[in-house]
PDB file of C-alpha atoms in Angstrom:
ATOM      1  CA  MET A  25      24.796  -6.923 -33.400  1.00 34.00           C
ATOM      2  CA  GLU A  26      25.157  -5.355 -29.954  1.00 40.00           C
ATOM      3  CA  ILE A  27      25.599  -1.587 -29.967  1.00 42.00           C
ATOM      4  CA  ARG A  28      28.386  -0.194 -27.781  1.00 49.00           C
ATOM      5  CA  ARG A  29      26.770   0.161 -24.376  1.00 51.00           C
ATOM      6  CA  THR A  30      27.455   3.817 -23.541  1.00 62.00           C
ATOM      7  CA  THR A  31      26.280   4.877 -26.992  1.00 87.00           C
ATOM      8  CA  LEU A  32      23.156   2.745 -26.665  1.00 93.00           C
ATOM      9  CA  ARG A  33      22.311   4.196 -23.247  1.00 94.00           C
ATOM     10  CA  ASN A  34      22.574   7.718 -24.601  1.00 94.00           C
ATOM     11  CA  ARG A  35      20.481   6.894 -27.649  1.00 96.00           C
ATOM     12  CA  ILE A  36      17.730   5.318 -25.554  1.00 97.00           C
ATOM     13  CA  VAL A  37      17.561   8.197 -23.083  1.00 97.00           C
ATOM     14  CA  SER A  38      17.574  10.804 -25.848  1.00 96.00           C
ATOM     15  CA  ALA A  39      14.927   8.993 -27.879  1.00 97.00           C
ATOM     16  CA  LEU A  40      12.549   8.716 -24.947  1.00 98.00           C
ATOM     17  CA  SER A  41      13.169  12.238 -23.695  1.00 97.00           C
ATOM     18  CA  ASN A  42      12.603  13.767 -27.130  1.00 97.00           C
ATOM     19  CA  ALA A  43       9.454  11.762 -27.824  1.00 97.00           C
ATOM     20  CA  LEU A  44       7.797  12.041 -24.432  1.00 98.00           C
ATOM     21  CA  SER A  45       8.518  15.713 -23.773  1.00 97.00           C
ATOM     22  CA  THR A  46       6.200  16.620 -26.654  1.00 97.00           C
ATOM     23  CA  LEU A  47       3.193  14.883 -25.088  1.00 97.00           C
ATOM     24  CA  PRO A  48       0.896  17.380 -23.315  1.00 96.00           C
ATOM     25  CA  PHE A  49       0.075  14.966 -20.475  1.00 96.00           C
ATOM     26  CA  VAL A  50       3.738  14.347 -19.574  1.00 97.00           C
ATOM     27  CA  LEU A  51       4.806  17.040 -17.105  1.00 97.00           C
ATOM     28  CA  ALA A  52       8.400  16.072 -16.311  1.00 97.00           C
ATOM     29  CA  GLY A  53      10.971  13.340 -16.758  1.00 98.00           C
ATOM     30  CA  TRP A  54      14.149  12.371 -14.958  1.00 97.00           C
ATOM     31  CA  GLU A  55      16.745   9.618 -14.785  1.00 98.00           C
ATOM     32  CA  GLY A  56      17.380   7.915 -11.460  1.00 96.00           C
ATOM     33  CA  GLY A  57      18.936   4.643 -10.361  1.00 94.00           C
ATOM     34  CA  SER A  58      22.674   4.235 -10.880  1.00 94.00           C
ATOM     35  CA  ALA A  59      22.896   7.478 -12.840  1.00 95.00           C
ATOM     36  CA  ALA A  60      21.604   9.442  -9.847  1.00 96.00           C
ATOM     37  CA  PHE A  61      24.452   8.049  -7.733  1.00 95.00           C
ATOM     38  CA  ASP A  62      27.063   8.392 -10.511  1.00 95.00           C
ATOM     39  CA  LEU A  63      27.567   4.621 -10.357  1.00 94.00           C
ATOM     40  CA  VAL A  64      26.654   3.486 -13.862  1.00 93.00           C
ATOM     41  CA  ASP A  65      28.561   0.376 -14.903  1.00 92.00           C
ATOM     42  CA  GLU A  66      28.206  -2.374 -17.504  1.00 91.00           C
ATOM     43  CA  TYR A  67      25.441  -4.037 -15.454  1.00 94.00           C
ATOM     44  CA  SER A  68      23.284  -0.959 -14.832  1.00 94.00           C
ATOM     45  CA  ASP A  69      19.728  -0.608 -16.091  1.00 95.00           C
ATOM     46  CA  ILE A  70      18.354   2.646 -17.430  1.00 97.00           C
ATOM     47  CA  ASP A  71      15.935   3.941 -14.788  1.00 97.00           C
ATOM     48  CA  LEU A  72      13.654   6.611 -16.210  1.00 98.00           C
ATOM     49  CA  ASN A  73      10.759   8.282 -14.411  1.00 98.00           C
ATOM     50  CA  PHE A  74       7.949  10.425 -15.765  1.00 98.00           C
ATOM     51  CA  LEU A  75       5.239  12.515 -14.149  1.00 97.00           C
ATOM     52  CA  LEU A  76       1.852  12.224 -15.851  1.00 96.00           C
ATOM     53  CA  ASP A  77      -1.235  14.401 -15.652  1.00 94.00           C
ATOM     54  CA  GLY A  78      -4.120  11.976 -15.253  1.00 86.00           C
ATOM     55  CA  ALA A  79      -4.431   8.217 -14.814  1.00 79.00           C
ATOM     56  CA  ASN A  80      -5.920   7.822 -18.304  1.00 88.00           C
ATOM     57  CA  ALA A  81      -2.625   8.996 -19.780  1.00 92.00           C
ATOM     58  CA  GLU A  82      -0.762   5.801 -18.908  1.00 92.00           C
ATOM     59  CA  GLU A  83      -1.693   3.665 -21.924  1.00 93.00           C
ATOM     60  CA  PRO A  84      -0.995   6.335 -24.582  1.00 96.00           C
ATOM     61  CA  PHE A  85       2.202   7.123 -22.696  1.00 97.00           C
ATOM     62  CA  TYR A  86       3.494   3.554 -22.910  1.00 97.00           C
ATOM     63  CA  ALA A  87       2.446   3.339 -26.551  1.00 97.00           C
ATOM     64  CA  ALA A  88       4.702   6.334 -27.199  1.00 98.00           C
ATOM     65  CA  VAL A  89       7.501   4.686 -25.192  1.00 98.00           C
ATOM     66  CA  GLN A  90       7.251   1.555 -27.334  1.00 97.00           C
ATOM     67  CA  LEU A  91       7.408   3.546 -30.566  1.00 98.00           C
ATOM     68  CA  ALA A  92      10.395   5.584 -29.402  1.00 98.00           C
ATOM     69  CA  LEU A  93      12.318   2.495 -28.319  1.00 98.00           C
ATOM     70  CA  GLU A  94      11.582   0.723 -31.604  1.00 97.00           C
ATOM     71  CA  GLU A  95      13.349   3.586 -33.367  1.00 96.00           C
ATOM     72  CA  VAL A  96      16.520   2.584 -31.509  1.00 96.00           C
ATOM     73  CA  SER A  97      16.191  -1.210 -31.524  1.00 96.00           C
ATOM     74  CA  PRO A  98      13.381  -3.785 -31.670  1.00 97.00           C
ATOM     75  CA  VAL A  99      11.677  -4.442 -28.331  1.00 98.00           C
ATOM     76  CA  VAL A 100      11.921  -8.176 -27.633  1.00 97.00           C
ATOM     77  CA  ALA A 101      10.263  -8.268 -24.194  1.00 97.00           C
ATOM     78  CA  CYS A 102       8.095  -6.071 -21.981  1.00 97.00           C
ATOM     79  CA  HIS A 103       7.134  -6.743 -18.373  1.00 97.00           C
ATOM     80  CA  SER A 104       4.807  -4.673 -16.178  1.00 95.00           C
ATOM     81  CA  GLU A 105       5.892  -4.201 -12.585  1.00 92.00           C
ATOM     82  CA  PRO A 106       4.174  -1.173 -11.022  1.00 91.00           C
ATOM     83  CA  PRO A 107       4.910   1.656 -10.939  1.00 92.00           C
ATOM     84  CA  GLY A 108       6.561   0.913 -14.269  1.00 94.00           C
ATOM     85  CA  ARG A 109       7.427  -1.415 -17.106  1.00 97.00           C
ATOM     86  CA  TYR A 110      10.664  -3.072 -18.124  1.00 98.00           C
ATOM     87  CA  PHE A 111      11.683  -3.137 -21.770  1.00 98.00           C
ATOM     88  CA  LYS A 112      14.333  -5.395 -23.300  1.00 98.00           C
ATOM     89  CA  LEU A 113      15.839  -4.320 -26.615  1.00 98.00           C
ATOM     90  CA  ALA A 114      17.386  -6.640 -29.180  1.00 96.00           C
ATOM     91  CA  ALA A 115      20.600  -4.600 -29.206  1.00 94.00           C
ATOM     92  CA  SER A 116      21.018  -4.335 -25.442  1.00 92.00           C
ATOM     93  CA  GLY A 117      23.001  -7.470 -24.605  1.00 90.00           C
ATOM     94  CA  ASP A 118      22.385  -9.615 -21.545  1.00 93.00           C
ATOM     95  CA  PHE A 119      22.054  -7.028 -18.781  1.00 94.00           C
ATOM     96  CA  LEU A 120      20.684  -3.711 -20.016  1.00 95.00           C
ATOM     97  CA  LEU A 121      16.973  -3.197 -19.321  1.00 97.00           C
ATOM     98  CA  VAL A 122      14.996   0.016 -19.700  1.00 98.00           C
ATOM     99  CA  ASP A 123      12.855   0.610 -16.609  1.00 98.00           C
ATOM    100  CA  VAL A 124      10.213   3.256 -17.314  1.00 98.00           C
ATOM    101  CA  CYS A 125       8.185   4.311 -14.259  1.00 96.00           C
ATOM    102  CA  VAL A 126       5.190   6.630 -14.180  1.00 96.00           C
ATOM    103  CA  PHE A 127       3.834   8.737 -11.353  1.00 95.00           C
ATOM    104  CA  GLN A 128       0.867  10.999 -10.784  1.00 93.00           C
ATOM    105  CA  LYS A 129       1.060  14.456  -9.215  1.00 89.00           C
ATOM    106  CA  GLY A 130       0.146  13.241  -5.743  1.00 82.00           C
ATOM    107  CA  ASP A 131       2.493  10.281  -5.427  1.00 85.00           C
ATOM    108  CA  TYR A 132       5.933  11.124  -6.752  1.00 88.00           C
ATOM    109  CA  VAL A 133       7.607  13.635  -4.428  1.00 87.00           C
ATOM    110  CA  GLU A 134       9.412  11.079  -2.237  1.00 87.00           C
ATOM    111  CA  TYR A 135      11.264   9.842  -5.332  1.00 91.00           C
ATOM    112  CA  LEU A 136      12.928  13.245  -5.655  1.00 92.00           C
ATOM    113  CA  ASP A 137      14.650  13.006  -2.260  1.00 92.00           C
ATOM    114  CA  PRO A 138      18.421  13.029  -2.961  1.00 92.00           C
ATOM    115  CA  GLU A 139      19.203  11.320   0.342  1.00 92.00           C
ATOM    116  CA  ARG A 140      17.071   8.341  -0.663  1.00 93.00           C
ATOM    117  CA  HIS A 141      17.331   8.224  -4.433  1.00 94.00           C
ATOM    118  CA  GLY A 142      20.461  10.183  -5.301  1.00 94.00           C
ATOM    119  CA  LYS A 143      20.760  13.336  -7.381  1.00 95.00           C
ATOM    120  CA  LEU A 144      18.186  12.945 -10.126  1.00 95.00           C
ATOM    121  CA  GLN A 145      19.195  13.774 -13.691  1.00 96.00           C
ATOM    122  CA  PRO A 146      16.442  15.962 -15.196  1.00 97.00           C
ATOM    123  CA  LEU A 147      15.364  15.191 -18.748  1.00 97.00           C
ATOM    124  CA  PHE A 148      12.753  17.950 -18.940  1.00 97.00           C
ATOM    125  CA  ASP A 149      10.484  19.846 -16.556  1.00 97.00           C
ATOM    126  CA  LYS A 150       7.477  21.803 -17.813  1.00 96.00           C
ATOM    127  CA  GLY A 151       7.005  23.560 -14.485  1.00 93.00           C
ATOM    128  CA  GLU A 152       8.821  23.244 -11.202  1.00 92.00           C
ATOM    129  CA  TRP A 153       7.766  19.658 -10.678  1.00 95.00           C
ATOM    130  CA  LEU A 154      11.259  18.375  -9.898  1.00 95.00           C
ATOM    131  CA  ARG A 155      11.971  20.625  -6.914  1.00 92.00           C
ATOM    132  CA  PHE A 156      12.234  18.696  -3.652  1.00 88.00           C
ATOM    133  CA  LYS A 157      11.384  20.275  -0.301  1.00 83.00           C
ATOM    134  CA  PRO A 158      13.035  18.770   2.814  1.00 80.00           C
ATOM    135  CA  SER A 159       9.697  19.016   4.629  1.00 75.00           C
ATOM    136  CA  GLU A 160       8.483  16.214   2.355  1.00 73.00           C
ATOM    137  CA  ARG A 161      10.552  13.803   4.476  1.00 78.00           C
ATOM    138  CA  ASP A 162       8.093  14.072   7.356  1.00 81.00           C
ATOM    139  CA  SER A 163       5.866  11.313   5.997  1.00 83.00           C
ATOM    140  CA  GLN A 164       8.844   8.980   5.624  1.00 86.00           C
ATOM    141  CA  GLU A 165       9.899   9.596   9.205  1.00 89.00           C
ATOM    142  CA  THR A 166       6.362   8.854  10.388  1.00 90.00           C
ATOM    143  CA  ARG A 167       6.305   5.580   8.462  1.00 92.00           C
ATOM    144  CA  ARG A 168       9.716   4.595   9.800  1.00 93.00           C
ATOM    145  CA  ALA A 169       8.667   5.258  13.391  1.00 92.00           C
ATOM    146  CA  LYS A 170       5.524   3.182  12.898  1.00 94.00           C
ATOM    147  CA  ARG A 171       7.489   0.304  11.392  1.00 96.00           C
ATOM    148  CA  SER A 172      10.029   0.439  14.214  1.00 95.00           C
ATOM    149  CA  GLN A 173       7.215   0.090  16.725  1.00 94.00           C
ATOM    150  CA  ASP A 174       5.790  -2.856  14.772  1.00 96.00           C
ATOM    151  CA  LEU A 175       9.152  -4.606  14.845  1.00 97.00           C
ATOM    152  CA  GLU A 176       9.528  -4.051  18.575  1.00 95.00           C
ATOM    153  CA  GLU A 177       6.269  -5.891  19.131  1.00 95.00           C
ATOM    154  CA  TRP A 178       6.565  -8.595  16.489  1.00 96.00           C
ATOM    155  CA  PHE A 179      10.197  -9.479  15.692  1.00 98.00           C
ATOM    156  CA  SER A 180      10.903 -11.684  18.709  1.00 97.00           C
ATOM    157  CA  VAL A 181       7.415 -13.210  18.750  1.00 97.00           C
ATOM    158  CA  SER A 182       7.501 -14.157  15.059  1.00 98.00           C
ATOM    159  CA  GLN A 183      10.700 -16.177  15.427  1.00 98.00           C
ATOM    160  CA  SER A 184       8.542 -19.075  16.598  1.00 98.00           C
ATOM    161  CA  PHE A 185       7.603 -19.692  12.947  1.00 98.00           C
ATOM    162  CA  VAL A 186      11.237 -20.369  12.143  1.00 98.00           C
ATOM    163  CA  GLN A 187      11.958 -22.394  15.253  1.00 98.00           C
ATOM    164  CA  LYS A 188       9.030 -24.777  14.924  1.00 98.00           C
ATOM    165  CA  ALA A 189       9.839 -25.454  11.259  1.00 98.00           C
ATOM    166  CA  ILE A 190      13.395 -26.328  12.318  1.00 97.00           C
ATOM    167  CA  ASP A 191      12.125 -28.544  15.139  1.00 97.00           C
ATOM    168  CA  ARG A 192       9.755 -30.353  12.766  1.00 97.00           C
ATOM    169  CA  GLY A 193      12.568 -31.066  10.325  1.00 97.00           C
ATOM    170  CA  GLN A 194      10.851 -29.027   7.602  1.00 97.00           C
ATOM    171  CA  GLU A 195      14.054 -27.772   6.028  1.00 97.00           C
ATOM    172  CA  ALA A 196      12.672 -25.870   3.021  1.00 97.00           C
ATOM    173  CA  GLU A 197       9.913 -24.290   5.099  1.00 98.00           C
ATOM    174  CA  ALA A 198      12.399 -23.363   7.819  1.00 98.00           C
ATOM    175  CA  LEU A 199      14.692 -21.613   5.349  1.00 98.00           C
ATOM    176  CA  ALA A 200      11.758 -19.704   3.839  1.00 98.00           C
ATOM    177  CA  ALA A 201      10.616 -18.641   7.313  1.00 98.00           C
ATOM    178  CA  PHE A 202      14.186 -17.603   8.169  1.00 99.00           C
ATOM    179  CA  TRP A 203      14.223 -15.261   5.182  1.00 98.00           C
ATOM    180  CA  GLY A 204      10.731 -13.925   5.754  1.00 98.00           C
ATOM    181  CA  TYR A 205      10.553 -13.568   9.534  1.00 98.00           C
ATOM    182  CA  THR A 206      14.202 -13.083  10.467  1.00 99.00           C
ATOM    183  CA  LEU A 207      16.451 -11.775   7.707  1.00 99.00           C
ATOM    184  CA  LYS A 208      14.093  -9.281   6.073  1.00 98.00           C
ATOM    185  CA  PRO A 209      13.183  -7.524   9.345  1.00 98.00           C
ATOM    186  CA  LEU A 210      16.819  -7.766  10.455  1.00 99.00           C
ATOM    187  CA  VAL A 211      17.805  -5.820   7.346  1.00 98.00           C
ATOM    188  CA  GLU A 212      15.149  -3.216   8.154  1.00 98.00           C
ATOM    189  CA  LEU A 213      16.608  -2.816  11.633  1.00 98.00           C
ATOM    190  CA  LEU A 214      20.146  -2.546  10.264  1.00 98.00           C
ATOM    191  CA  ARG A 215      19.022   0.137   7.863  1.00 98.00           C
ATOM    192  CA  MET A 216      17.231   2.063  10.622  1.00 96.00           C
ATOM    193  CA  ARG A 217      20.436   1.889  12.642  1.00 96.00           C
ATOM    194  CA  TYR A 218      22.999   2.721   9.949  1.00 96.00           C
ATOM    195  CA  CYS A 219      21.109   4.242   6.994  1.00 95.00           C
ATOM    196  CA  SER A 220      17.801   5.519   8.298  1.00 93.00           C
ATOM    197  CA  THR A 221      16.896   7.521   5.187  1.00 93.00           C
ATOM    198  CA  ARG A 222      16.700   4.272   3.191  1.00 95.00           C
ATOM    199  CA  TRP A 223      15.227   2.137   5.952  1.00 95.00           C
ATOM    200  CA  ASP A 224      12.686   0.554   3.576  1.00 95.00           C
ATOM    201  CA  PHE A 225      14.988  -0.292   0.656  1.00 96.00           C
ATOM    202  CA  GLY A 226      15.274  -3.953   1.636  1.00 96.00           C
ATOM    203  CA  MET A 227      18.238  -5.788   0.142  1.00 96.00           C
ATOM    204  CA  ARG A 228      19.003  -3.084  -2.439  1.00 92.00           C
ATOM    205  CA  TYR A 229      22.242  -1.115  -2.026  1.00 93.00           C
ATOM    206  CA  LEU A 230      23.153  -3.014   1.147  1.00 96.00           C
ATOM    207  CA  GLN A 231      26.861  -3.142   0.397  1.00 96.00           C
ATOM    208  CA  ARG A 232      26.819   0.608  -0.180  1.00 95.00           C
ATOM    209  CA  ASP A 233      24.630   1.533   2.794  1.00 96.00           C
ATOM    210  CA  LEU A 234      26.054  -0.600   5.616  1.00 98.00           C
ATOM    211  CA  PRO A 235      29.500  -0.322   7.205  1.00 98.00           C
ATOM    212  CA  GLY A 236      31.848  -2.982   5.828  1.00 98.00           C
ATOM    213  CA  PRO A 237      32.079  -5.125   8.994  1.00 98.00           C
ATOM    214  CA  VAL A 238      28.298  -4.989   9.452  1.00 98.00           C
ATOM    215  CA  TYR A 239      27.692  -6.012   5.849  1.00 98.00           C
ATOM    216  CA  ASN A 240      30.110  -8.924   6.197  1.00 98.00           C
ATOM    217  CA  GLN A 241      28.451 -10.077   9.410  1.00 98.00           C
ATOM    218  CA  LEU A 242      25.045 -10.024   7.739  1.00 98.00           C
ATOM    219  CA  ARG A 243      26.367 -11.880   4.695  1.00 98.00           C
ATOM    220  CA  ASP A 244      27.811 -14.641   6.872  1.00 98.00           C
ATOM    221  CA  ILE A 245      24.478 -15.097   8.658  1.00 98.00           C
ATOM    222  CA  MET A 246      22.485 -15.100   5.424  1.00 98.00           C
ATOM    223  CA  PHE A 247      24.519 -17.807   3.699  1.00 97.00           C
ATOM    224  CA  VAL A 248      23.474 -21.078   5.313  1.00 96.00           C
ATOM    225  CA  GLY A 249      25.726 -23.888   4.078  1.00 92.00           C
ATOM    226  CA  GLU A 250      23.748 -26.919   5.226  1.00 94.00           C
ATOM    227  CA  PRO A 251      20.249 -27.389   6.682  1.00 93.00           C
ATOM    228  CA  SER A 252      21.867 -28.400   9.963  1.00 94.00           C
ATOM    229  CA  ASP A 253      23.501 -24.942  10.159  1.00 97.00           C
ATOM    230  CA  LEU A 254      20.219 -23.053  10.100  1.00 98.00           C
ATOM    231  CA  LYS A 255      19.543 -23.282  13.822  1.00 97.00           C
ATOM    232  CA  GLU A 256      22.874 -21.608  14.640  1.00 98.00           C
ATOM    233  CA  HIS A 257      22.442 -18.904  11.994  1.00 98.00           C
ATOM    234  CA  HIS A 258      18.919 -18.218  13.195  1.00 98.00           C
ATOM    235  CA  ALA A 259      20.036 -17.868  16.808  1.00 98.00           C
ATOM    236  CA  LYS A 260      22.755 -15.367  15.827  1.00 98.00           C
ATOM    237  CA  ALA A 261      20.315 -13.330  13.756  1.00 98.00           C
ATOM    238  CA  VAL A 262      17.742 -13.193  16.560  1.00 98.00           C
ATOM    239  CA  VAL A 263      20.302 -11.999  19.106  1.00 98.00           C
ATOM    240  CA  TRP A 264      21.498  -9.351  16.677  1.00 98.00           C
ATOM    241  CA  GLY A 265      17.963  -8.182  15.933  1.00 98.00           C
ATOM    242  CA  GLN A 266      17.157  -7.859  19.625  1.00 97.00           C
ATOM    243  CA  LEU A 267      20.360  -5.877  20.165  1.00 97.00           C
ATOM    244  CA  LEU A 268      19.447  -3.533  17.320  1.00 97.00           C
ATOM    245  CA  LEU A 269      16.008  -2.988  18.810  1.00 96.00           C
ATOM    246  CA  GLN A 270      17.647  -2.004  22.103  1.00 95.00           C
ATOM    247  CA  GLU A 271      20.046   0.366  20.333  1.00 94.00           C
ATOM    248  CA  LEU A 272      17.217   2.020  18.417  1.00 91.00           C
ATOM    249  CA  GLU A 273      15.294   2.486  21.649  1.00 89.00           C
ATOM    250  CA  LEU A 274      18.348   4.118  23.251  1.00 84.00           C
ATOM    251  CA  SER A 275      18.736   6.360  20.228  1.00 78.00           C
ATOM    252  CA  ARG A 276      15.136   7.556  20.504  1.00 75.00           C
ATOM    253  CA  ALA A 277      15.800   8.325  24.170  1.00 69.00           C
ATOM    254  CA  GLY A 278      18.742  10.517  23.170  1.00 66.00           C
ATOM    255  CA  ASP A 279      21.584   8.126  23.997  1.00 60.00           C
ATOM    256  CA  PRO A 280      23.999   7.522  21.092  1.00 61.00           C
ATOM    257  CA  PRO A 281      24.297   3.851  20.055  1.00 62.00           C
ATOM    258  CA  PRO A 282      27.747   2.217  20.004  1.00 61.00           C
ATOM    259  CA  LYS A 283      29.843   2.563  16.850  1.00 63.00           C
ATOM    260  CA  ALA A 284      29.991  -0.252  14.311  1.00 61.00           C
ATOM    261  CA  GLY A 285      33.111  -2.338  14.032  1.00 53.00           C
TER     262      GLY A 285
END
């Protein structure tokens, strides 16, 4: 029988926090995801993150996770997807997954940034591991600038992969190329323009991060009704991407880009 969802969430979080905080190689734990944005709903996963001391700690850590979860409900599925593992419980219904991610001391700080990942919900902290310093954003800004330069050089050139698949009548290949070479980089450019702190989040949180009219415009381009419509959708996306590249260049030069709408 399915346990009431809010009660189940609380039981899972408490069980894992209590069990893992006692392990000497677990330095800190926090909840992120929807909880960090105060947007938990009936479809939300439980996104838990833990800082470990040493790479050899990962297997005993996940063994402890499994035992703690089994105390709440039998685990019916487990899937590894670095930096974490997903767990499905028998009592969790269709949508609730437990996503348990692990980090080492040198690779976790960016996940504490409230502008990117929301206000984390601490479970425990055995030091001051969960303090974020704004100076830590410098590496993200460097990566974003590098990616922007890459897109300036490659976005327009790479559209030939889409166009020649269309011209050859290779409909499935053309649609795949449209997603890979046009839509994905277009989303990166839109994020750099309207939500630069999460420029590398891909399709996640798009409805939240983009202005409404911009989101709707992107949605209309993404949804191709018939294969014969792809050429028109591709042309619109390319023009938009080139415009965004120009706006980003103006912004770097100190000129404000036009407002959305």
